[in-house]
Coordinates of C-alpha atoms in Angstrom, one line a residue:
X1 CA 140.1 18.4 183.0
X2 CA 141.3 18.2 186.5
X3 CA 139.2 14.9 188.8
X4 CA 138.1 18.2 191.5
X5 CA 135.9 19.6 188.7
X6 CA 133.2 16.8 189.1
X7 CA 133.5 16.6 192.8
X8 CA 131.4 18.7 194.5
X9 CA 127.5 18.5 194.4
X10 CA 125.6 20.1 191.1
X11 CA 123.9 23.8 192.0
X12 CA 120.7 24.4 190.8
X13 CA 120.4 26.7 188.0
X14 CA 117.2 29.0 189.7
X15 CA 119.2 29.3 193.0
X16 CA 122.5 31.4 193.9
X17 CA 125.6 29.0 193.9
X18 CA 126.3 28.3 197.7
X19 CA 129.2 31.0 199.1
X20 CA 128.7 32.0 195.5
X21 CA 126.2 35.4 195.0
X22 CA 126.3 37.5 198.3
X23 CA 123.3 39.0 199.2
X24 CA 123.8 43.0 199.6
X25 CA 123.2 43.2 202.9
X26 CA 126.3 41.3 203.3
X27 CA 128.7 43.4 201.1
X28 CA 126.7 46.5 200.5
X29 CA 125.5 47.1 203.9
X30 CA 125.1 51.2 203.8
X31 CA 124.0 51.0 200.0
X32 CA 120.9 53.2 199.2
X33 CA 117.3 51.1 200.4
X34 CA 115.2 52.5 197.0
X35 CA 115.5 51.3 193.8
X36 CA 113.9 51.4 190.4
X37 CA 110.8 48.9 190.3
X38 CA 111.6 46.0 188.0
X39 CA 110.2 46.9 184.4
X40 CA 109.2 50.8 185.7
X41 CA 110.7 53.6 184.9
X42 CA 112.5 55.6 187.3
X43 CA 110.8 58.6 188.4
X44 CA 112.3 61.8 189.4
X45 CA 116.0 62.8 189.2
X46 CA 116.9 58.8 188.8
X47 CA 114.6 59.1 185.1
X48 CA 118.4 61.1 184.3
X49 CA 119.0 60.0 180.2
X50 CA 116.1 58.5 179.2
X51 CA 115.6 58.5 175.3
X52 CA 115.5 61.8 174.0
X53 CA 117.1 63.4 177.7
X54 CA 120.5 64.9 177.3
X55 CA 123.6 62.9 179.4
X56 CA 125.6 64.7 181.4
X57 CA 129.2 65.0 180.2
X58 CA 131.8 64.2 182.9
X59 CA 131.6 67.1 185.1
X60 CA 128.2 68.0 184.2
X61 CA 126.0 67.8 187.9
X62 CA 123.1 65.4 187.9
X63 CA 119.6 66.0 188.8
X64 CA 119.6 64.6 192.6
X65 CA 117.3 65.2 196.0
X66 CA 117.9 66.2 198.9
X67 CA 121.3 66.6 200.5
X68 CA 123.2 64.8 198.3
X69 CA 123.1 67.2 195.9
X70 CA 126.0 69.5 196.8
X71 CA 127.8 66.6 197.1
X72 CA 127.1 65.1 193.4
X73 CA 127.9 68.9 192.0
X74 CA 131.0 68.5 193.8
X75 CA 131.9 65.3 192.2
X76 CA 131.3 65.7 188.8
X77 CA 133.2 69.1 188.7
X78 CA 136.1 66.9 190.1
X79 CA 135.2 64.8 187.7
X80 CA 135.5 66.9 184.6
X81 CA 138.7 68.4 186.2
X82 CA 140.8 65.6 186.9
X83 CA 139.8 62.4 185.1
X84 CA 141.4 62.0 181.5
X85 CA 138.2 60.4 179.0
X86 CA 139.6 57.2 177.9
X87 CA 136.8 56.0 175.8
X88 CA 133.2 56.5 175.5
X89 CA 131.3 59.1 177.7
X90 CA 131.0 58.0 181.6
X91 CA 128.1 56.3 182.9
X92 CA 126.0 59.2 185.2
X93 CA 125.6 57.4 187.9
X94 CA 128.2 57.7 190.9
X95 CA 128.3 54.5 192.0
X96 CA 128.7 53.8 195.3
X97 CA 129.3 50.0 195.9
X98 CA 128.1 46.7 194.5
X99 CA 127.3 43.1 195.6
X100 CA 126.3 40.1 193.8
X101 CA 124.7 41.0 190.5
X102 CA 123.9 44.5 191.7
X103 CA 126.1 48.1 191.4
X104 CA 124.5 50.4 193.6
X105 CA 124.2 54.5 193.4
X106 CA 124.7 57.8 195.3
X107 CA 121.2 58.4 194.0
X108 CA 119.1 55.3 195.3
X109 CA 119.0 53.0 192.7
X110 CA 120.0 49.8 192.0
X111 CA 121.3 48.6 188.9
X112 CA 121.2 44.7 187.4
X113 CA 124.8 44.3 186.3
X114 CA 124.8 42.3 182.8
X115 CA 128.5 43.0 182.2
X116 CA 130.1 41.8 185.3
X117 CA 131.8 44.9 185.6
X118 CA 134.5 45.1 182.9
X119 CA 133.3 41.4 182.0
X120 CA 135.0 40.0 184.3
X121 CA 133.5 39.8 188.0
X122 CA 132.4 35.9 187.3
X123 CA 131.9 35.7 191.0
X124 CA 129.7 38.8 191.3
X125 CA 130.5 41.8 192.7
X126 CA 132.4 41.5 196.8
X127 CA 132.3 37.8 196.7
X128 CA 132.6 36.6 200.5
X129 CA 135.4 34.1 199.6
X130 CA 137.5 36.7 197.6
X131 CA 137.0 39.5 200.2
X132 CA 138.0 37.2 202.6
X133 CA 141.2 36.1 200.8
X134 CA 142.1 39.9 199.6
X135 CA 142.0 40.8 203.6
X136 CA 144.2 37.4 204.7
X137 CA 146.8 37.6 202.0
X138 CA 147.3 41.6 202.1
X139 CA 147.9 41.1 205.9
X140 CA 150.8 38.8 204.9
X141 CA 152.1 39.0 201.4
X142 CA 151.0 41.0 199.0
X143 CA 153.7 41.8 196.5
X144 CA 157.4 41.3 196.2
X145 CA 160.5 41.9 193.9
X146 CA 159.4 40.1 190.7
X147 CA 162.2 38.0 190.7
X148 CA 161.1 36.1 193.8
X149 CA 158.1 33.2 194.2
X150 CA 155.5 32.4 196.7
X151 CA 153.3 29.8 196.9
X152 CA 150.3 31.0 196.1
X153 CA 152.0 31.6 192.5
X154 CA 153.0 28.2 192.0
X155 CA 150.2 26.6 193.3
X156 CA 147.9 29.1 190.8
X157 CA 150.5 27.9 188.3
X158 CA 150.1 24.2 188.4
X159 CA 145.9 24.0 189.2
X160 CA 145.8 26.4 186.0
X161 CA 148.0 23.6 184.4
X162 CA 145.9 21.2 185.3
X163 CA 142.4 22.5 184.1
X164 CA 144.1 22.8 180.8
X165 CA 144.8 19.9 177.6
X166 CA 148.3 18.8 177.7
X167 CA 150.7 20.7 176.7
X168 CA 149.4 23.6 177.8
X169 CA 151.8 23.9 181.4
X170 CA 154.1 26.4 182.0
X171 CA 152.4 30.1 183.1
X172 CA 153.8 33.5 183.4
X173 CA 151.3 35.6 185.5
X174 CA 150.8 39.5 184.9
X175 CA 147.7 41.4 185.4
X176 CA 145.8 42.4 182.4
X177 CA 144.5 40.9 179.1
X178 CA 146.7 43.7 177.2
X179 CA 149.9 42.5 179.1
X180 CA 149.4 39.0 178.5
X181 CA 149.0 39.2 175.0
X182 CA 151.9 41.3 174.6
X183 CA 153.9 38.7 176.4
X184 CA 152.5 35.7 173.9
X185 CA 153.0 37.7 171.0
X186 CA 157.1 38.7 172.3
X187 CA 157.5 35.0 173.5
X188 CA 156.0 34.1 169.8
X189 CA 158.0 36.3 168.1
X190 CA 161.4 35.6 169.8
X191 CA 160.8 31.4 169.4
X192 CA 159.6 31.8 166.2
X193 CA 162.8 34.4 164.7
X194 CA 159.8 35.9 163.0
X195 CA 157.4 39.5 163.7
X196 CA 154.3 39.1 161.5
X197 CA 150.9 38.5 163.6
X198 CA 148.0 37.7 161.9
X199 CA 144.4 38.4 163.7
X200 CA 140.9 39.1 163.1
X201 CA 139.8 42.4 161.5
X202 CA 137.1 42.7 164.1
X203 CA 139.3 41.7 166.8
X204 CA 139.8 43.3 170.4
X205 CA 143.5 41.9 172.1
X206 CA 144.2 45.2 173.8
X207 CA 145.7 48.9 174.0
X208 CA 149.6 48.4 174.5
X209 CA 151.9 48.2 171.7
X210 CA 151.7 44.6 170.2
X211 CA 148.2 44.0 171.9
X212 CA 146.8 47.0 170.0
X213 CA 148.4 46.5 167.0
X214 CA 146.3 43.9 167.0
X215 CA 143.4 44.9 167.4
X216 CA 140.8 46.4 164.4
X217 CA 137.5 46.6 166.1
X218 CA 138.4 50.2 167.5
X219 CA 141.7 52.8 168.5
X220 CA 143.5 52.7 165.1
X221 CA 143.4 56.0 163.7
X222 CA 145.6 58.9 164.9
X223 CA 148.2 57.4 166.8
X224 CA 150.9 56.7 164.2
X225 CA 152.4 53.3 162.8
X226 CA 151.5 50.2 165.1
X227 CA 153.8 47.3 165.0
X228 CA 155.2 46.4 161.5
X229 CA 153.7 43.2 160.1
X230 CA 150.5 43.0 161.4
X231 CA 147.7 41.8 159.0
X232 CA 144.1 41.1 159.5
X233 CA 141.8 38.4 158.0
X234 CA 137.7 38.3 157.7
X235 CA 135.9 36.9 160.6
X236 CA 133.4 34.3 159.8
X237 CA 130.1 36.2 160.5
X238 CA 127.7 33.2 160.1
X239 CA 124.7 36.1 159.8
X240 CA 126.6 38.4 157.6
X241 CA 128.4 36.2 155.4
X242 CA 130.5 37.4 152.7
X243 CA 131.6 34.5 151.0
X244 CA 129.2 32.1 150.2
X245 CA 127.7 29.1 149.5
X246 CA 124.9 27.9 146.3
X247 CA 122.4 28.5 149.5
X248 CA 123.4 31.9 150.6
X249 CA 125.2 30.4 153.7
X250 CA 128.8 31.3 154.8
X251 CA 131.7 29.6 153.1
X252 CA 133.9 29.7 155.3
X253 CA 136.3 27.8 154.0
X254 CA 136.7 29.6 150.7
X255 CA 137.0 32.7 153.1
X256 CA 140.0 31.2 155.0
X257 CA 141.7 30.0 152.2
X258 CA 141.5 33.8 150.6
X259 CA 142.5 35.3 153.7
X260 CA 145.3 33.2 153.7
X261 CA 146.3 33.8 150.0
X262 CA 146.2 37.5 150.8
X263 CA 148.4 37.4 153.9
X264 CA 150.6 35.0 151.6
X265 CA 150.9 37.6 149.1
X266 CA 151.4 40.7 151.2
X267 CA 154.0 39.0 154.2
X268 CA 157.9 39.2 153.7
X269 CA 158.0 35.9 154.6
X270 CA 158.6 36.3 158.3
X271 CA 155.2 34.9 160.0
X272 CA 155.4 34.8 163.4
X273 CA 152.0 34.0 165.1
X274 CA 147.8 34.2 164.4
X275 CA 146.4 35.5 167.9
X276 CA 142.2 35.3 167.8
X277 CA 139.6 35.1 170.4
X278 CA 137.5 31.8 170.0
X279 CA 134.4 34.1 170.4
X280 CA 134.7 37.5 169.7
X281 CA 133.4 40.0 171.9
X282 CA 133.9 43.4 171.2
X283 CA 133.7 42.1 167.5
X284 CA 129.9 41.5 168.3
X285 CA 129.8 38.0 170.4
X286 CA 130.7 36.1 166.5
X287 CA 131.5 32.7 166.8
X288 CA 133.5 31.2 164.1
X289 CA 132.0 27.8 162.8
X290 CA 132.9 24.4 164.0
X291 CA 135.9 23.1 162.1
X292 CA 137.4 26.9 161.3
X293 CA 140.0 26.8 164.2
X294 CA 141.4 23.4 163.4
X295 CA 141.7 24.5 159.6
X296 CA 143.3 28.0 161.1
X297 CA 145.8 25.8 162.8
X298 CA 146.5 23.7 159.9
X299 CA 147.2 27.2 158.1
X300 CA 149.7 28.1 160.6
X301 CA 151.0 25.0 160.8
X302 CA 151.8 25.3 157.2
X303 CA 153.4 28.4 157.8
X304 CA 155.2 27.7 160.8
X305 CA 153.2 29.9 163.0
X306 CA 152.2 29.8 166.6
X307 CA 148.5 29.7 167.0
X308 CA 147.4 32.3 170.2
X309 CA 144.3 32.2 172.1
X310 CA 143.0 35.3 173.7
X311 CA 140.4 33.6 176.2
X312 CA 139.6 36.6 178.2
X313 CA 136.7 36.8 178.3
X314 CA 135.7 33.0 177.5
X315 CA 138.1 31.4 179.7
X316 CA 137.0 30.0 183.2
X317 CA 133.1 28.8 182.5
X318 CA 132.0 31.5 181.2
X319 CA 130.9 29.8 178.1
X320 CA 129.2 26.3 179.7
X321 CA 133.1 24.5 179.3
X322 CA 136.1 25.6 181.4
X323 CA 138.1 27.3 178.3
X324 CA 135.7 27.8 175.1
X325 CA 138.9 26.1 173.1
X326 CA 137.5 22.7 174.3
X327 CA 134.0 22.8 171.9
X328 CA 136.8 21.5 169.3
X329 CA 139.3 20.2 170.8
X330 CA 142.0 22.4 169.3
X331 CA 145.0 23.3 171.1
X332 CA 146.8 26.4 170.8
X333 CA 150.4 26.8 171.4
X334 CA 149.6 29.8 173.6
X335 CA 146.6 30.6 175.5
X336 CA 146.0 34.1 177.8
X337 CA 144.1 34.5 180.2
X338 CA 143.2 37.1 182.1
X339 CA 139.6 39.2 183.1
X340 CA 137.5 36.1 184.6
X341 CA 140.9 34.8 186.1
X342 CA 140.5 37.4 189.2
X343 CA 136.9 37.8 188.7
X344 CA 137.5 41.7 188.4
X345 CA 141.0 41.6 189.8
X346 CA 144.0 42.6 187.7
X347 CA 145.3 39.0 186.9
X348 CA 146.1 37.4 184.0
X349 CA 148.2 34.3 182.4
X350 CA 150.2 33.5 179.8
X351 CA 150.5 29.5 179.6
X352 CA 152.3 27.8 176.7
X353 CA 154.1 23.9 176.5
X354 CA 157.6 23.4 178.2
X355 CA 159.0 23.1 174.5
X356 CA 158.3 26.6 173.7
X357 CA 158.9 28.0 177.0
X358 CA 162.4 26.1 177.3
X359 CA 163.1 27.5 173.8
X360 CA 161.8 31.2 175.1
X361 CA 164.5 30.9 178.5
X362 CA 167.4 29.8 175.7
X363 CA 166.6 32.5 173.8
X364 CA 166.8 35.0 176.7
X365 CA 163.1 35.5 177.1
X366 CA 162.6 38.9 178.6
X367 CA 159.1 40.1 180.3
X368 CA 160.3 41.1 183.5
X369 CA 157.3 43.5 185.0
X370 CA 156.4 45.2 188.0
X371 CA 153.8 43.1 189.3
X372 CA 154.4 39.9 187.6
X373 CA 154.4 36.5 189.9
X374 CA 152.5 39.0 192.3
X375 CA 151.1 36.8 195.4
X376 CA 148.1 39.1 196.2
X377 CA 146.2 38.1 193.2
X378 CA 148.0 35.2 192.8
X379 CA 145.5 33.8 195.8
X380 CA 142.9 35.4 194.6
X381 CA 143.1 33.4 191.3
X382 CA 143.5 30.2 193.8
X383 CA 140.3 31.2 195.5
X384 CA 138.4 31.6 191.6
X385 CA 139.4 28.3 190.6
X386 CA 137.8 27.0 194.7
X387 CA 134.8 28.4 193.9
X388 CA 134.7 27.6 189.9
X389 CA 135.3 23.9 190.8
X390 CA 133.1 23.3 194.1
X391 CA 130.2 25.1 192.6
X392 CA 130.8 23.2 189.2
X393 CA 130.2 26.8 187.4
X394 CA 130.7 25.3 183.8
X395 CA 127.7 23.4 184.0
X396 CA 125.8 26.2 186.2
X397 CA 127.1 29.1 183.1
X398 CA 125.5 25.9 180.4
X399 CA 121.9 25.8 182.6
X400 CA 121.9 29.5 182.7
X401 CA 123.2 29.8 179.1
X402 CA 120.2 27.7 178.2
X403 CA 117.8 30.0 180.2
X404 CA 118.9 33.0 179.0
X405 CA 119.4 32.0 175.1
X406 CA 115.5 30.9 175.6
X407 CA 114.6 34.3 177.0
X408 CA 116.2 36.4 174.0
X409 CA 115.1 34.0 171.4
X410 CA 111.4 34.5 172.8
X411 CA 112.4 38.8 173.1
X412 CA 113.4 38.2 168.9
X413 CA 110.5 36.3 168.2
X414 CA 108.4 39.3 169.9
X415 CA 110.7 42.2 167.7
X416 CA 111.3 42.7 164.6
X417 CA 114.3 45.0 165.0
X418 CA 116.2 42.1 166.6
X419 CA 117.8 40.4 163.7
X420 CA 120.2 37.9 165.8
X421 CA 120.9 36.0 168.6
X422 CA 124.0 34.1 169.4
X423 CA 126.6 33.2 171.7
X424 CA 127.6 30.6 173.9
X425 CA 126.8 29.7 178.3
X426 CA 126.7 33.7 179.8
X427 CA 128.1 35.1 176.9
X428 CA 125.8 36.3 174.4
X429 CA 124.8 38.8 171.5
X430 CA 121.6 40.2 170.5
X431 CA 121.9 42.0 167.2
X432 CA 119.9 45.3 166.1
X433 CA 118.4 46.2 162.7
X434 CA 116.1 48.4 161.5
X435 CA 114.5 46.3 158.3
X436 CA 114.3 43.0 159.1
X437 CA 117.1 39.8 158.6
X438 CA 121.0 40.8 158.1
X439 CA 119.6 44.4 157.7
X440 CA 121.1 47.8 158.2
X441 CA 122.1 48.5 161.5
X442 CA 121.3 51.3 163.7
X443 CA 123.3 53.3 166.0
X444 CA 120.6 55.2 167.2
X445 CA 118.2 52.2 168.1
X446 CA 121.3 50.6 169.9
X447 CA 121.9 54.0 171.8
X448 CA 118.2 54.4 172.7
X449 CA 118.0 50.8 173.7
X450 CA 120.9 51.0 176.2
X451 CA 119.4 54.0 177.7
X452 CA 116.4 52.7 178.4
X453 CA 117.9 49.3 180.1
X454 CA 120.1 51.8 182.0
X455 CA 116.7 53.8 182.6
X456 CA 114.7 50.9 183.7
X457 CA 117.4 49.7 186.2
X458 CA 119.6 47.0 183.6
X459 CA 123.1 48.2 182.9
X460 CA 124.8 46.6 179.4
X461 CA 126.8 47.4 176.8
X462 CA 126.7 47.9 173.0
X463 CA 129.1 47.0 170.3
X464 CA 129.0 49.7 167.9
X465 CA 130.9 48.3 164.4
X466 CA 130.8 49.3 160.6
X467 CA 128.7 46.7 158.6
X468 CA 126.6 45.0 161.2
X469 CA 123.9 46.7 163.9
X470 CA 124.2 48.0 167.3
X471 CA 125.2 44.6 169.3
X472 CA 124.0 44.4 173.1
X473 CA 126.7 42.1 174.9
X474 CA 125.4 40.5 177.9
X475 CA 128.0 38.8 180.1
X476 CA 126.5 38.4 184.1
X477 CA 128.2 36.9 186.5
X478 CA 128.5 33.2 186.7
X479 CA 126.5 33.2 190.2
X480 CA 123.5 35.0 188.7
X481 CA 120.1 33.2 189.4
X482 CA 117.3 32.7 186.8
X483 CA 115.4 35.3 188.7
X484 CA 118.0 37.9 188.1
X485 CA 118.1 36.9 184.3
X486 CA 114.3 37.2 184.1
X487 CA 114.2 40.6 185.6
X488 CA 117.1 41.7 183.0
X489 CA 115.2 40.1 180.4
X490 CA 111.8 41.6 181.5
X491 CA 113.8 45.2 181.0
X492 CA 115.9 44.5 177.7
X493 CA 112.2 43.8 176.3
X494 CA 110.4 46.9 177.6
X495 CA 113.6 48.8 176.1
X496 CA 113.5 46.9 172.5
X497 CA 109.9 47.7 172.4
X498 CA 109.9 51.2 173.6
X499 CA 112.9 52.1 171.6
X500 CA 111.8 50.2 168.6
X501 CA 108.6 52.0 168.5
X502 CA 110.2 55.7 168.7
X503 CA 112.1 55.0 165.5

């Protein structure tokens, strides 16, 4: 890790990092003054949705006081119009700005933001330092032919370099998590001769071409052949364990090795790459075992393979360590990067050693995009890794990680539908059943649950997957205080209960 990481003076846990968490005053000056009190319902039109209440589709017109209401119609008819539905129904809120931890709405309330917008505002929401730098650099230089370079690009470049285990030095920077995986898995395939990718079966990498042939944890069906040669292996699932040992515990080696024998049996001999996340998240926050990645690399060092990390969502301190890769110390030839890397801007990286990059360039190496090398969020990446290693976030995201684990182990003590907890830092999981350990999940009680956090003012999201419960992902930002995580806590209780007891 780079010598500036220890620098700068430790931040207390219970307090907002310096600069870090603006208040929303600051950034949300005109947002609405009431808001749901912590652990009470909403009353009125903000109770929209609670268990049992039907949710609006799209351009359905929300319940709303006063003279916003005309207004509100207005916008949900737009709404319903215009906007194609890319995935699961729209929140109904129309939300109106957000600062810190907090989104706020058109109607009043204010809303304890667990995700970190798409998980990736690590900052918060309008952090001071990146508002500032979006308004400098867009006076300046904001984008350019992709062919050209500008400093802030090869300064991100090199301080991403040196955050990272040697050889990890070269970067190619594009903007999201999809186009960065679909650059590793080209680069892999071109280096390698070879077109076979090998990933999890619970696995989330993106929706373009390569990046969604990649992924199995949702968007298969209906859309015709993916990429020829993808394969998918078991994920380790510590708490629902398919192979295992005289104990009952997961066997994860025999698991790997006949994954392994299967892809053997069903590749044409043309291996080109493994690309996982070292947690998965939209698999259902599952963290393989310690000593599975080093044995996956062994297996694709046997195969000649390139080993791919998709940090995501786990890169940048998330987890209590700068890249989750370094609990073991394995390397991958290829990492990306991307969400917490412009803490909600559209940046990502794709960082690899100068042998395979040199070997890329000889081979004609093509991933020439729009905004790739872009110098607008390009500095805001420069500004993340400021603030990431002044504030010393890893070890803040490990205090909070602490605090937070303590609070949902304490909410699973108190609940018997809560079957698991896991994770790692600000990155957790909380599992749902309905009849006690490893039991059958419920769609319903995961629904009802994220209703009523939504209800009650606490806005998460839930991992919906065949063979395992409903699992609430909680990901806040990185500048959250203990406060903040007790009120979210206070409301993911009161939900768990409430919902629990309507089953």
């Amino acid at each position: 890790m780079a010598a500036s990481h220890t620098t700068a003076p430790s931040t207390s846990a219970g307090q907002s990092a310096s600069a870090a968490a603006p208040s929303a005053a600051a950034s949300c000056s005109d947002a609405p003054p009431s808001e749901a009190p912590s652990g009470t319902a909403p009353s009125g039109d903000t109770a929209w949705g609670a268990a049992g209440a039907a949710r609006p589709n799209a351009g359905t017109a929300r319940p709303s006081a006063g003279a916003g209401q005309a207004s509100d119609d207005a916008f949900w008819a737009d709404a319903e119009r215009h906007l194609v539905r890319y995935g699961p129904e729209f929140t109904p809120e129309i939300i109106e700005c957000a600062a810190g931890s907090f989104v706020y709405t058109a109607g009043g309330r204010k809303l304890l933001d667990f995700t970190s917008g798409q998980m990736s505002a690590i900052l918060g929401h309008s952090h001071p330092e990146i508002v500032n730098t979006v308004q400098r650099q867009i006076a300046s230089l904001d984008h350019l032919f992709s062919g050209m370079l500008s400093r802030p690009v090869v300064d991100l470049a090199r301080r991403l370099a040196e955050t990272l285990p040697a050889p990890l030095e070269k970067a190619l920077l594009l903007t999201t998590g999809a186009e960065s995986n679909e650059a590793a898995v080209r680069m892999a395939k071109l280096v390698t001769g070879k077109h076979e990718i090998v990933s999890f079966a619970r696995s989330w990498h993106g929706m373009t071409q390569a990046a969604a042939s990649a992924t199995y944890s949702a968007g298969r069906k209906g859309y015709g052949p993916g990429a020829p040669g993808n394969f998918a292996i078991p994920v380790p699932n510590a708490y629902r364990p398919d192979f295992t040992t005289p104990d009952g515990a997961l066997d994860w080696r025999r698991q790997l090795d006949f994954a392994f024998d299967l892809i053997d049996a069903q590749s044409t001999g043309s291996l080109a790459a493994c690309l996982v996340e070292p947690i998965l998240s939209s698999g259902g926050i599952i963290e393989p075992p310690a000593g599975y990645f080093a044995a996956l690399k062994e297996k694709c060092r046997e195969r000649g393979m390139l080993l791919i990390f998709d940090e995501a969502q786990t890169g940048l301190c998330r987890t209590g360590t700068w890249y989750a890769l370094q609990r073991e110390g394995v390397v991958p030839d290829i990492l990306t990067l991307s969400k917490t890397l412009g803490a909600g801007l559209p940046l990502a990286a794709v960082v690899t050693s100068a042998e395979i990059e040199q070997e890329a360039y000889e081979r004609g190496f093509l991933f020439f995009t729009t905004h790739a090398a872009d110098p607008l969020v390009a500095a805001v990446g420069n500004t993340v890794l400021d603030v990431l290693e002044r504030e010393r976030l890893d070890e803040r995201a490990r205090s909070l990680g602490t605090f937070l684990r303590r609070g949902l182990d304490e909410i699973a003590g108190r609940h018997e539908v809560v079957g698991d907890v896991r994770g790692r830092g600000l990155l957790a999981g909380l599992e749902l059943v309905v009849d006690g350990e490893a039991g059958r999940g419920s769609s319903d009680l995961g629904a009802r649950v994220t209703q009523r956090c939504l209800d009650l003012g606490l806005h998460m999201n839930i991992v919906q997957l065949t063979g395992m419960g409903g699992v609430l992902r909680m990901a806040p930002p990185l500048t959250a205080t203990e406060e903040e995580l007790s009120l979210g806590l206070t409301i993911l209780d009161q939900a768990i209960g409430e919902s629990g007891a309507a089953l």
